[in-house]
Structure formats: structure tokens, C-alpha cells
Amino acid sequence: MKIHEYQAKELFRKYSIPVPDGRIATTAAEARAIAEEIGGRVIVKAQIHAGGRGKGGGVKLAADANEAESLADQILGMTLVTHQTGPDGKVVGKVLVEAASNIESEMYIAFVLDRETSQLVIIASSEGGVEIEKVAAETPEKIFKTWVDPSVGLMSYQAREVCFALGLKGQAFKDGVKAITNLYRLYEGEDATLAEINPFIVTSEGNAMAIDAKVNLDDDAGYRQADHAELRDLTEEEPLETEAKKFGLNYIKLDGSVGCMVNGAGLAMATMDLIKLCGSEPANFLDVGGGASAEGVENAFKILMSDENVKCVLINIFGGIVRCDRVAQGVVEAIRNIGQIDVPIVVRLEGTNAAEGQAILEESGLDFHTVVGFQAAAQKAADLAGGD
Ligand code: GDP
Ligand code: MN
């Protein structure tokens, strides 16, 4: 789960990682009041679940409260497009108004789960800031990495090693060691999957602090992180995915035109591959799961049908634990409840109770394209969707 910068900074405060004084505003008047309280120059920052805001025009420096008000007025409600939002961008509903810092240098620090080594990797660079992707691509030698073994945890020499790699000196070095140690405590304590500071800065006063904060939290740890539920911002998430979660369905929206309903994550992946090979694009990933009831199937079908990009549905079921007749029942009921369905539905049923499932589809009197064979079904669906 992603959270906003201002929420990540609250977590930073909880773990004593230094951040500038700042508060969240939803109106320009609030932004002005916060800027007046802080005094002096402030920075006005769009809060969306995506990075690259600086380059996209969502982070602006204000000389005083007047300017903070007019900048907040500009940023609030704007559709911010960054290299992470996709072309549609995201509408800004909140801005963070924060005391501006005098930046001497910008560095990069991230803690992220390395699935390959099953360890936590710390990634750091003395060349942080908005061009970090370019640094990684063009001068990878400027990126320092060290791995933390989960059975021993972060060793203090590693925190120092990172600070040497960042080129920190004096007070900034001490601040850096503390920040890294505390970021590790946060990562572990909050069950994060990513904790990133870009930029971590040295100020012209010689101390170091975090002026941006990005934290992703592990959804699977929700049961032992009661405070995390309220950090979720549903307006930033895909509404169809939110709806699917309510029913315990594994649905991910994509941009293609073939709506897929499949049982089993592996078969669902293979189905998406085959649709692509047949010249079309999947509209979603959907694993209805092994134990899907007719009702679960009905909900799944409704969710994938409410994506207006869907031009054809492909139901690909290999009956094992989930029985084909149950799936057929769920689909028929879903269609009856929805009423009119104006896209073709291709069905391939194989395995447990396939014949019974087939009979239910036929007896329904509804119009299905039943196809034998995985490849043939994918080709049929791709053709009916018209490719894209
Ligand atoms: P991002 O682009 O979404 O990662 O947003 P950031 O919070 O990282 O801000 C982008 C850039 O704005 C930073 O890399 C800084 O160069 C600049 N910036 C952010 N806060 C301040 C500040 O307080 N003072 C100054 N001078 N620049 C800032
Ligand atoms: Mn940043």
C-alpha cells in the first residue's frame, strides 16, 4: 500500500528522523494560515501517490504566505502528470506546506526489499534529487548498495558505510548515521516494503535532514498494524480494484480490451500472454481463486464488466478445486442480474464438471462462444475484441 509524503513524514517524526516543520492543507486559505505560522519561505507540495512531482510542477517555493496561498490555489485541483502517473495524471486534493530548506547538497537513501537475496538492501547515492533515475542509468558507479541480513539486522558499521558513501562530514555525518539507523527501525517496525528519502539533504547550516519521504507498507502485515488502515487513501487507488478487494478477489486493472476471468494465478498469467500473442491486450488480471462460489464468480464478472474498455470477455477455467458448473452458474446469474451484455463472451471450460458447466451455459439461452482449447479460445477472444 502506498501512502502520501505527509503521512510518511509523520512516521519519520515518530522514529526521530529529522524533517522540516510542515502541515497539510486542502484549501488555499489553509495553506496561507500554515505558511504564516511557519514564517519565512515555504515550499508547497502536491500530495499524490506518485513521484516526479518536482519536474511535473507540483513542488513550488513560496517567498511568503501570500505566494504560498496563490501557489496552493494553482496546485490544488490541478491534474498533475509525472513520469510515474501515466498520461492521465492525478488530481491534487491536498498540499503539504513546509518550511523551505537551504539546500547545500541532495542525496538519495532507500531501504527496499530485495526479493532475489531475501534481504533488505540499502541503496544510497551522493547524487540524489530529481535526476536519480539518470544517475542510476548513466553512472551506476555512483550508486552504493549494502545488504542487511534479517537474522542479524542493521549493523552500526553499515550505517557509517552508507554515510561515507554519501560523502557526509561532521554534524551531517552524525545526523546521517542516526537517520539511517532510525529509518531501519521504521522499516522493520512499520512492516514497510520501501522507505525512501530523495532528497536527503545537507543544509547550508551543516546539518542533514529528509525533505522528501516515500514509504510503502506491506498489506499482508495489516493484521498487526492496526494504525495503517487509516493511512489508506482510496481516492488514489483504482476503484475497481478496491471493489474487488471487498470480495477477496485478486483483480488488477490493465489497459487492454479483453476482460479475463480465470481460475489460478498461473493460468491467469498464461492467459494474458496468449491474448497478447494472439494480437490483442488483456483488460485485467483476475484470479477467481480455487474456492470460488457462484456468488464470487458473479461479483468477479460484474467487476470486470464495469471496465468500459472491455470489448470481449474470455472465461478460461480449468476445473480442479473450482468446479466448472459453479463458474457457469455464477456467470449466468451475473449476466441475468446485469441485464444487457453487449460484448461477446468466449468460454473455455476444461476439467472437473466441464460437461455440466457446458450444459448450464447452453440451457441459459444466453449467447456464449464456447471454444475447445486454450489457444483457440484466446484467438477467438482477441479476434472478437478487434485487436488494439
Ligand atoms: P518529487 O519530485 O516528487 O520527488 O518531490 P521532492 O519533494 O523530492 O521535491 C523535488 C525537488 O524540489 C527536490 O529535489 C529539491 O530540489 C526541491 N525542493 C524540495 N523542497 C525544497 C526546499 O525546501 N528548498 C529548496 N530550495 N528546494 C526544495
Ligand atoms: Mn523526491
mmCIF file with all atom_site columns, N, CA, C and O in Angstrom, residues 113-155:
data_model
loop_
_atom_site.group_PDB
_atom_site.id
_atom_site.type_symbol
_atom_site.label_atom_id
_atom_site.label_alt_id
_atom_site.label_comp_id
_atom_site.label_asym_id
_atom_site.label_entity_id
_atom_site.label_seq_id
_atom_site.pdbx_PDB_ins_code
_atom_site.Cartn_x
_atom_site.Cartn_y
_atom_site.Cartn_z
_atom_site.occupancy
_atom_site.B_iso_or_equiv
_atom_site.pdbx_formal_charge
_atom_site.auth_seq_id
_atom_site.auth_comp_id
_atom_site.auth_asym_id
_atom_site.auth_atom_id
_atom_site.pdbx_PDB_model_num
ATOM 1   N N  . LEU A 1 113 ? 13.023 -4.015  -0.090  1.00 0.00 ? 113 LEU A N  1
ATOM 2   C CA . LEU A 1 113 ? 13.118 -5.471  -0.006  1.00 0.00 ? 113 LEU A CA 1
ATOM 3   C C  . LEU A 1 113 ? 13.735 -5.998  -1.298  1.00 0.00 ? 113 LEU A C  1
ATOM 4   O O  . LEU A 1 113 ? 13.262 -5.718  -2.383  1.00 0.00 ? 113 LEU A O  1
ATOM 5   N N  . ASP A 1 114 ? 14.823 -6.749  -1.164  1.00 0.00 ? 114 ASP A N  1
ATOM 6   C CA . ASP A 1 114 ? 15.451 -7.368  -2.333  1.00 0.00 ? 114 ASP A CA 1
ATOM 7   C C  . ASP A 1 114 ? 14.979 -8.821  -2.382  1.00 0.00 ? 114 ASP A C  1
ATOM 8   O O  . ASP A 1 114 ? 15.436 -9.664  -1.620  1.00 0.00 ? 114 ASP A O  1
ATOM 9   N N  . ARG A 1 115 ? 14.050 -9.091  -3.284  1.00 0.00 ? 115 ARG A N  1
ATOM 10  C CA . ARG A 1 115 ? 13.443 -10.428 -3.324  1.00 0.00 ? 115 ARG A CA 1
ATOM 11  C C  . ARG A 1 115 ? 14.439 -11.480 -3.789  1.00 0.00 ? 115 ARG A C  1
ATOM 12  O O  . ARG A 1 115 ? 14.297 -12.645 -3.480  1.00 0.00 ? 115 ARG A O  1
ATOM 13  N N  . GLU A 1 116 ? 15.438 -11.057 -4.548  1.00 0.00 ? 116 GLU A N  1
ATOM 14  C CA . GLU A 1 116 ? 16.410 -12.025 -5.054  1.00 0.00 ? 116 GLU A CA 1
ATOM 15  C C  . GLU A 1 116 ? 17.258 -12.614 -3.922  1.00 0.00 ? 116 GLU A C  1
ATOM 16  O O  . GLU A 1 116 ? 17.541 -13.806 -3.898  1.00 0.00 ? 116 GLU A O  1
ATOM 17  N N  . THR A 1 117 ? 17.682 -11.759 -2.984  1.00 0.00 ? 117 THR A N  1
ATOM 18  C CA . THR A 1 117 ? 18.541 -12.253 -1.901  1.00 0.00 ? 117 THR A CA 1
ATOM 19  C C  . THR A 1 117 ? 17.744 -12.506 -0.623  1.00 0.00 ? 117 THR A C  1
ATOM 20  O O  . THR A 1 117 ? 18.312 -12.942 0.378   1.00 0.00 ? 117 THR A O  1
ATOM 21  N N  . SER A 1 118 ? 16.447 -12.200 -0.646  1.00 0.00 ? 118 SER A N  1
ATOM 22  C CA . SER A 1 118 ? 15.600 -12.277 0.555   1.00 0.00 ? 118 SER A CA 1
ATOM 23  C C  . SER A 1 118 ? 16.166 -11.433 1.688   1.00 0.00 ? 118 SER A C  1
ATOM 24  O O  . SER A 1 118 ? 16.105 -11.800 2.855   1.00 0.00 ? 118 SER A O  1
ATOM 25  N N  . GLN A 1 119 ? 16.753 -10.316 1.322   1.00 0.00 ? 119 GLN A N  1
ATOM 26  C CA . GLN A 1 119 ? 17.298 -9.408  2.331   1.00 0.00 ? 119 GLN A CA 1
ATOM 27  C C  . GLN A 1 119 ? 16.835 -7.989  2.046   1.00 0.00 ? 119 GLN A C  1
ATOM 28  O O  . GLN A 1 119 ? 16.297 -7.703  0.978   1.00 0.00 ? 119 GLN A O  1
ATOM 29  N N  . LEU A 1 120 ? 17.103 -7.143  3.018   1.00 0.00 ? 120 LEU A N  1
ATOM 30  C CA . LEU A 1 120 ? 16.819 -5.729  2.841   1.00 0.00 ? 120 LEU A CA 1
ATOM 31  C C  . LEU A 1 120 ? 18.050 -5.116  2.181   1.00 0.00 ? 120 LEU A C  1
ATOM 32  O O  . LEU A 1 120 ? 19.175 -5.383  2.603   1.00 0.00 ? 120 LEU A O  1
ATOM 33  N N  . VAL A 1 121 ? 17.852 -4.337  1.135   1.00 0.00 ? 121 VAL A N  1
ATOM 34  C CA . VAL A 1 121 ? 19.004 -3.676  0.530   1.00 0.00 ? 121 VAL A CA 1
ATOM 35  C C  . VAL A 1 121 ? 18.903 -2.167  0.777   1.00 0.00 ? 121 VAL A C  1
ATOM 36  O O  . VAL A 1 121 ? 17.816 -1.591  0.681   1.00 0.00 ? 121 VAL A O  1
ATOM 37  N N  . ILE A 1 122 ? 20.025 -1.580  1.165   1.00 0.00 ? 122 ILE A N  1
ATOM 38  C CA . ILE A 1 122 ? 20.087 -0.122  1.306   1.00 0.00 ? 122 ILE A CA 1
ATOM 39  C C  . ILE A 1 122 ? 20.753 0.398   0.043   1.00 0.00 ? 122 ILE A C  1
ATOM 40  O O  . ILE A 1 122 ? 21.842 -0.051  -0.328  1.00 0.00 ? 122 ILE A O  1
ATOM 41  N N  . ILE A 1 123 ? 20.080 1.309   -0.634  1.00 0.00 ? 123 ILE A N  1
ATOM 42  C CA . ILE A 1 123 ? 20.627 1.910   -1.849  1.00 0.00 ? 123 ILE A CA 1
ATOM 43  C C  . ILE A 1 123 ? 20.873 3.380   -1.540  1.00 0.00 ? 123 ILE A C  1
ATOM 44  O O  . ILE A 1 123 ? 19.990 4.060   -1.015  1.00 0.00 ? 123 ILE A O  1
ATOM 45  N N  . ALA A 1 124 ? 22.084 3.854   -1.815  1.00 0.00 ? 124 ALA A N  1
ATOM 46  C CA . ALA A 1 124 ? 22.395 5.248   -1.470  1.00 0.00 ? 124 ALA A CA 1
ATOM 47  C C  . ALA A 1 124 ? 23.224 5.878   -2.571  1.00 0.00 ? 124 ALA A C  1
ATOM 48  O O  . ALA A 1 124 ? 23.976 5.200   -3.274  1.00 0.00 ? 124 ALA A O  1
ATOM 49  N N  . SER A 1 125 ? 23.061 7.199   -2.718  1.00 0.00 ? 125 SER A N  1
ATOM 50  C CA . SER A 1 125 ? 23.887 7.912   -3.684  1.00 0.00 ? 125 SER A CA 1
ATOM 51  C C  . SER A 1 125 ? 24.100 9.349   -3.217  1.00 0.00 ? 125 SER A C  1
ATOM 52  O O  . SER A 1 125 ? 23.193 9.976   -2.676  1.00 0.00 ? 125 SER A O  1
ATOM 53  N N  . SER A 1 126 ? 25.328 9.832   -3.452  1.00 0.00 ? 126 SER A N  1
ATOM 54  C CA . SER A 1 126 ? 25.617 11.223  -3.120  1.00 0.00 ? 126 SER A CA 1
ATOM 55  C C  . SER A 1 126 ? 24.974 12.155  -4.151  1.00 0.00 ? 126 SER A C  1
ATOM 56  O O  . SER A 1 126 ? 24.908 13.357  -3.953  1.00 0.00 ? 126 SER A O  1
ATOM 57  N N  . GLU A 1 127 ? 24.493 11.575  -5.259  1.00 0.00 ? 127 GLU A N  1
ATOM 58  C CA . GLU A 1 127 ? 23.897 12.387  -6.329  1.00 0.00 ? 127 GLU A CA 1
ATOM 59  C C  . GLU A 1 127 ? 22.380 12.222  -6.334  1.00 0.00 ? 127 GLU A C  1
ATOM 60  O O  . GLU A 1 127 ? 21.808 11.789  -7.333  1.00 0.00 ? 127 GLU A O  1
ATOM 61  N N  . GLY A 1 128 ? 21.723 12.553  -5.234  1.00 0.00 ? 128 GLY A N  1
ATOM 62  C CA . GLY A 1 128 ? 20.266 12.407  -5.173  1.00 0.00 ? 128 GLY A CA 1
ATOM 63  C C  . GLY A 1 128 ? 19.548 13.547  -5.863  1.00 0.00 ? 128 GLY A C  1
ATOM 64  O O  . GLY A 1 128 ? 20.173 14.380  -6.515  1.00 0.00 ? 128 GLY A O  1
ATOM 65  N N  . GLY A 1 129 ? 18.216 13.569  -5.707  1.00 0.00 ? 129 GLY A N  1
ATOM 66  C CA . GLY A 1 129 ? 17.421 14.636  -6.311  1.00 0.00 ? 129 GLY A CA 1
ATOM 67  C C  . GLY A 1 129 ? 16.608 14.127  -7.475  1.00 0.00 ? 129 GLY A C  1
ATOM 68  O O  . GLY A 1 129 ? 16.461 12.922  -7.666  1.00 0.00 ? 129 GLY A O  1
ATOM 69  N N  . VAL A 1 130 ? 16.089 15.060  -8.252  1.00 0.00 ? 130 VAL A N  1
ATOM 70  C CA . VAL A 1 130 ? 15.105 14.690  -9.268  1.00 0.00 ? 130 VAL A CA 1
ATOM 71  C C  . VAL A 1 130 ? 15.700 13.921  -10.450 1.00 0.00 ? 130 VAL A C  1
ATOM 72  O O  . VAL A 1 130 ? 14.974 13.369  -11.261 1.00 0.00 ? 130 VAL A O  1
ATOM 73  N N  . GLU A 1 131 ? 17.039 13.860  -10.544 1.00 0.00 ? 131 GLU A N  1
ATOM 74  C CA . GLU A 1 131 ? 17.657 13.143  -11.672 1.00 0.00 ? 131 GLU A CA 1
ATOM 75  C C  . GLU A 1 131 ? 18.167 11.754  -11.266 1.00 0.00 ? 131 GLU A C  1
ATOM 76  O O  . GLU A 1 131 ? 19.026 11.196  -11.937 1.00 0.00 ? 131 GLU A O  1
ATOM 77  N N  . ILE A 1 132 ? 17.666 11.188  -10.164 1.00 0.00 ? 132 ILE A N  1
ATOM 78  C CA . ILE A 1 132 ? 18.233 9.938   -9.663  1.00 0.00 ? 132 ILE A CA 1
ATOM 79  C C  . ILE A 1 132 ? 18.160 8.793   -10.675 1.00 0.00 ? 132 ILE A C  1
ATOM 80  O O  . ILE A 1 132 ? 19.086 7.982   -10.780 1.00 0.00 ? 132 ILE A O  1
ATOM 81  N N  . GLU A 1 133 ? 17.087 8.743   -11.469 1.00 0.00 ? 133 GLU A N  1
ATOM 82  C CA . GLU A 1 133 ? 16.973 7.671   -12.475 1.00 0.00 ? 133 GLU A CA 1
ATOM 83  C C  . GLU A 1 133 ? 18.111 7.777   -13.496 1.00 0.00 ? 133 GLU A C  1
ATOM 84  O O  . GLU A 1 133 ? 18.648 6.777   -13.951 1.00 0.00 ? 133 GLU A O  1
ATOM 85  N N  . LYS A 1 134 ? 18.460 9.023   -13.842 1.00 0.00 ? 134 LYS A N  1
ATOM 86  C CA . LYS A 1 134 ? 19.541 9.266   -14.799 1.00 0.00 ? 134 LYS A CA 1
ATOM 87  C C  . LYS A 1 134 ? 20.886 8.837   -14.198 1.00 0.00 ? 134 LYS A C  1
ATOM 88  O O  . LYS A 1 134 ? 21.718 8.235   -14.872 1.00 0.00 ? 134 LYS A O  1
ATOM 89  N N  . VAL A 1 135 ? 21.079 9.144   -12.927 1.00 0.00 ? 135 VAL A N  1
ATOM 90  C CA . VAL A 1 135 ? 22.318 8.731   -12.243 1.00 0.00 ? 135 VAL A CA 1
ATOM 91  C C  . VAL A 1 135 ? 22.440 7.210   -12.306 1.00 0.00 ? 135 VAL A C  1
ATOM 92  O O  . VAL A 1 135 ? 23.493 6.672   -12.661 1.00 0.00 ? 135 VAL A O  1
ATOM 93  N N  . ALA A 1 136 ? 21.346 6.519   -11.978 1.00 0.00 ? 136 ALA A N  1
ATOM 94  C CA . ALA A 1 136 ? 21.370 5.055   -11.961 1.00 0.00 ? 136 ALA A CA 1
ATOM 95  C C  . ALA A 1 136 ? 21.660 4.494   -13.355 1.00 0.00 ? 136 ALA A C  1
ATOM 96  O O  . ALA A 1 136 ? 22.375 3.510   -13.503 1.00 0.00 ? 136 ALA A O  1
ATOM 97  N N  . ALA A 1 137 ? 21.100 5.131   -14.387 1.00 0.00 ? 137 ALA A N  1
ATOM 98  C CA . ALA A 1 137 ? 21.267 4.616   -15.743 1.00 0.00 ? 137 ALA A CA 1
ATOM 99  C C  . ALA A 1 137 ? 22.642 4.941   -16.319 1.00 0.00 ? 137 ALA A C  1
ATOM 100 O O  . ALA A 1 137 ? 23.254 4.113   -16.983 1.00 0.00 ? 137 ALA A O  1
ATOM 101 N N  . GLU A 1 138 ? 23.118 6.155   -16.060 1.00 0.00 ? 138 GLU A N  1
ATOM 102 C CA . GLU A 1 138 ? 24.338 6.602   -16.743 1.00 0.00 ? 138 GLU A CA 1
ATOM 103 C C  . GLU A 1 138 ? 25.616 6.457   -15.929 1.00 0.00 ? 138 GLU A C  1
ATOM 104 O O  . GLU A 1 138 ? 26.693 6.256   -16.481 1.00 0.00 ? 138 GLU A O  1
ATOM 105 N N  . THR A 1 139 ? 25.494 6.605   -14.602 1.00 0.00 ? 139 THR A N  1
ATOM 106 C CA . THR A 1 139 ? 26.691 6.493   -13.759 1.00 0.00 ? 139 THR A CA 1
ATOM 107 C C  . THR A 1 139 ? 26.415 5.574   -12.579 1.00 0.00 ? 139 THR A C  1
ATOM 108 O O  . THR A 1 139 ? 26.400 6.011   -11.418 1.00 0.00 ? 139 THR A O  1
ATOM 109 N N  . PRO A 1 140 ? 26.181 4.297   -12.888 1.00 0.00 ? 140 PRO A N  1
ATOM 110 C CA . PRO A 1 140 ? 25.807 3.358   -11.811 1.00 0.00 ? 140 PRO A CA 1
ATOM 111 C C  . PRO A 1 140 ? 26.867 3.246   -10.719 1.00 0.00 ? 140 PRO A C  1
ATOM 112 O O  . PRO A 1 140 ? 26.553 2.849   -9.588  1.00 0.00 ? 140 PRO A O  1
ATOM 113 N N  . GLU A 1 141 ? 28.114 3.620   -11.037 1.00 0.00 ? 141 GLU A N  1
ATOM 114 C CA . GLU A 1 141 ? 29.162 3.552   -10.005 1.00 0.00 ? 141 GLU A CA 1
ATOM 115 C C  . GLU A 1 141 ? 28.897 4.554   -8.870  1.00 0.00 ? 141 GLU A C  1
ATOM 116 O O  . GLU A 1 141 ? 29.470 4.444   -7.788  1.00 0.00 ? 141 GLU A O  1
ATOM 117 N N  . LYS A 1 142 ? 28.004 5.506   -9.115  1.00 0.00 ? 142 LYS A N  1
ATOM 118 C CA . LYS A 1 142 ? 27.676 6.472   -8.050  1.00 0.00 ? 142 LYS A CA 1
ATOM 119 C C  . LYS A 1 142 ? 26.568 5.964   -7.128  1.00 0.00 ? 142 LYS A C  1
ATOM 120 O O  . LYS A 1 142 ? 26.104 6.674   -6.243  1.00 0.00 ? 142 LYS A O  1
ATOM 121 N N  . ILE A 1 143 ? 26.104 4.747   -7.371  1.00 0.00 ? 143 ILE A N  1
ATOM 122 C CA . ILE A 1 143 ? 25.073 4.151   -6.515  1.00 0.00 ? 143 ILE A CA 1
ATOM 123 C C  . ILE A 1 143 ? 25.749 3.112   -5.617  1.00 0.00 ? 143 ILE A C  1
ATOM 124 O O  . ILE A 1 143 ? 26.384 2.181   -6.096  1.00 0.00 ? 143 ILE A O  1
ATOM 125 N N  . PHE A 1 144 ? 25.577 3.294   -4.321  1.00 0.00 ? 144 PHE A N  1
ATOM 126 C CA . PHE A 1 144 ? 26.159 2.378   -3.339  1.00 0.00 ? 144 PHE A CA 1
ATOM 127 C C  . PHE A 1 144 ? 25.060 1.463   -2.799  1.00 0.00 ? 144 PHE A C  1
ATOM 128 O O  . PHE A 1 144 ? 23.948 1.921   -2.533  1.00 0.00 ? 144 PHE A O  1
ATOM 129 N N  . LYS A 1 145 ? 25.397 0.171   -2.655  1.00 0.00 ? 145 LYS A N  1
ATOM 130 C CA . LYS A 1 145 ? 24.400 -0.759  -2.101  1.00 0.00 ? 145 LYS A CA 1
ATOM 131 C C  . LYS A 1 145 ? 25.024 -1.605  -1.005  1.00 0.00 ? 145 LYS A C  1
ATOM 132 O O  . LYS A 1 145 ? 26.173 -2.028  -1.119  1.00 0.00 ? 145 LYS A O  1
ATOM 133 N N  . THR A 1 146 ? 24.247 -1.861  0.023   1.00 0.00 ? 146 THR A N  1
ATOM 134 C CA . THR A 1 146 ? 24.680 -2.812  1.047   1.00 0.00 ? 146 THR A CA 1
ATOM 135 C C  . THR A 1 146 ? 23.452 -3.587  1.528   1.00 0.00 ? 146 THR A C  1
ATOM 136 O O  . THR A 1 146 ? 22.347 -3.039  1.565   1.00 0.00 ? 146 THR A O  1
ATOM 137 N N  . TRP A 1 147 ? 23.645 -4.864  1.824   1.00 0.00 ? 147 TRP A N  1
ATOM 138 C CA . TRP A 1 147 ? 22.520 -5.722  2.161   1.00 0.00 ? 147 TRP A CA 1
ATOM 139 C C  . TRP A 1 147 ? 22.463 -5.988  3.667   1.00 0.00 ? 147 TRP A C  1
ATOM 140 O O  . TRP A 1 147 ? 23.507 -6.185  4.301   1.00 0.00 ? 147 TRP A O  1
ATOM 141 N N  . VAL A 1 148 ? 21.257 -5.996  4.214   1.00 0.00 ? 148 VAL A N  1
ATOM 142 C CA . VAL A 1 148 ? 21.081 -6.249  5.643   1.00 0.00 ? 148 VAL A CA 1
ATOM 143 C C  . VAL A 1 148 ? 20.492 -7.644  5.830   1.00 0.00 ? 148 VAL A C  1
ATOM 144 O O  . VAL A 1 148 ? 19.406 -7.938  5.325   1.00 0.00 ? 148 VAL A O  1
ATOM 145 N N  . ASP A 1 149 ? 21.226 -8.458  6.525   1.00 0.00 ? 149 ASP A N  1
ATOM 146 C CA . ASP A 1 149 ? 20.758 -9.812  6.796   1.00 0.00 ? 149 ASP A CA 1
ATOM 147 C C  . ASP A 1 149 ? 19.654 -9.739  7.858   1.00 0.00 ? 149 ASP A C  1
ATOM 148 O O  . ASP A 1 149 ? 19.894 -9.237  8.965   1.00 0.00 ? 149 ASP A O  1
ATOM 149 N N  . PRO A 1 150 ? 18.457 -10.230 7.550   1.00 0.00 ? 150 PRO A N  1
ATOM 150 C CA . PRO A 1 150 ? 17.358 -10.073 8.521   1.00 0.00 ? 150 PRO A CA 1
ATOM 151 C C  . PRO A 1 150 ? 17.602 -10.804 9.843   1.00 0.00 ? 150 PRO A C  1
ATOM 152 O O  . PRO A 1 150 ? 17.027 -10.442 10.863  1.00 0.00 ? 150 PRO A O  1
ATOM 153 N N  . SER A 1 151 ? 18.480 -11.796 9.846   1.00 0.00 ? 151 SER A N  1
ATOM 154 C CA . SER A 1 151 ? 18.683 -12.522 11.100  1.00 0.00 ? 151 SER A CA 1
ATOM 155 C C  . SER A 1 151 ? 19.596 -11.766 12.063  1.00 0.00 ? 151 SER A C  1
ATOM 156 O O  . SER A 1 151 ? 19.585 -12.033 13.260  1.00 0.00 ? 151 SER A O  1
ATOM 157 N N  . VAL A 1 152 ? 20.373 -10.806 11.579  1.00 0.00 ? 152 VAL A N  1
ATOM 158 C CA . VAL A 1 152 ? 21.210 -10.007 12.489  1.00 0.00 ? 152 VAL A CA 1
ATOM 159 C C  . VAL A 1 152 ? 20.787 -8.543  12.535  1.00 0.00 ? 152 VAL A C  1
ATOM 160 O O  . VAL A 1 152 ? 21.074 -7.838  13.495  1.00 0.00 ? 152 VAL A O  1
ATOM 161 N N  . GLY A 1 153 ? 20.070 -8.091  11.504  1.00 0.00 ? 153 GLY A N  1
ATOM 162 C CA . GLY A 1 153 ? 19.629 -6.702  11.494  1.00 0.00 ? 153 GLY A CA 1
ATOM 163 C C  . GLY A 1 153 ? 20.720 -5.760  11.015  1.00 0.00 ? 153 GLY A C  1
ATOM 164 O O  . GLY A 1 153 ? 21.827 -6.193  10.663  1.00 0.00 ? 153 GLY A O  1
ATOM 165 N N  . LEU A 1 154 ? 20.416 -4.477  11.014  1.00 0.00 ? 154 LEU A N  1
ATOM 166 C CA . LEU A 1 154 ? 21.378 -3.475  10.539  1.00 0.00 ? 154 LEU A CA 1
ATOM 167 C C  . LEU A 1 154 ? 22.538 -3.359  11.525  1.00 0.00 ? 154 LEU A C  1
ATOM 168 O O  . LEU A 1 154 ? 22.330 -3.158  12.723  1.00 0.00 ? 154 LEU A O  1
ATOM 169 N N  . MET A 1 155 ? 23.755 -3.510  11.036  1.00 0.00 ? 155 MET A N  1
ATOM 170 C CA . MET A 1 155 ? 24.933 -3.337  11.890  1.00 0.00 ? 155 MET A CA 1
ATOM 171 C C  . MET A 1 155 ? 25.339 -1.862  11.861  1.00 0.00 ? 155 MET A C  1
ATOM 172 O O  . MET A 1 155 ? 25.219 -1.211  10.820  1.00 0.00 ? 155 MET A O  1
#
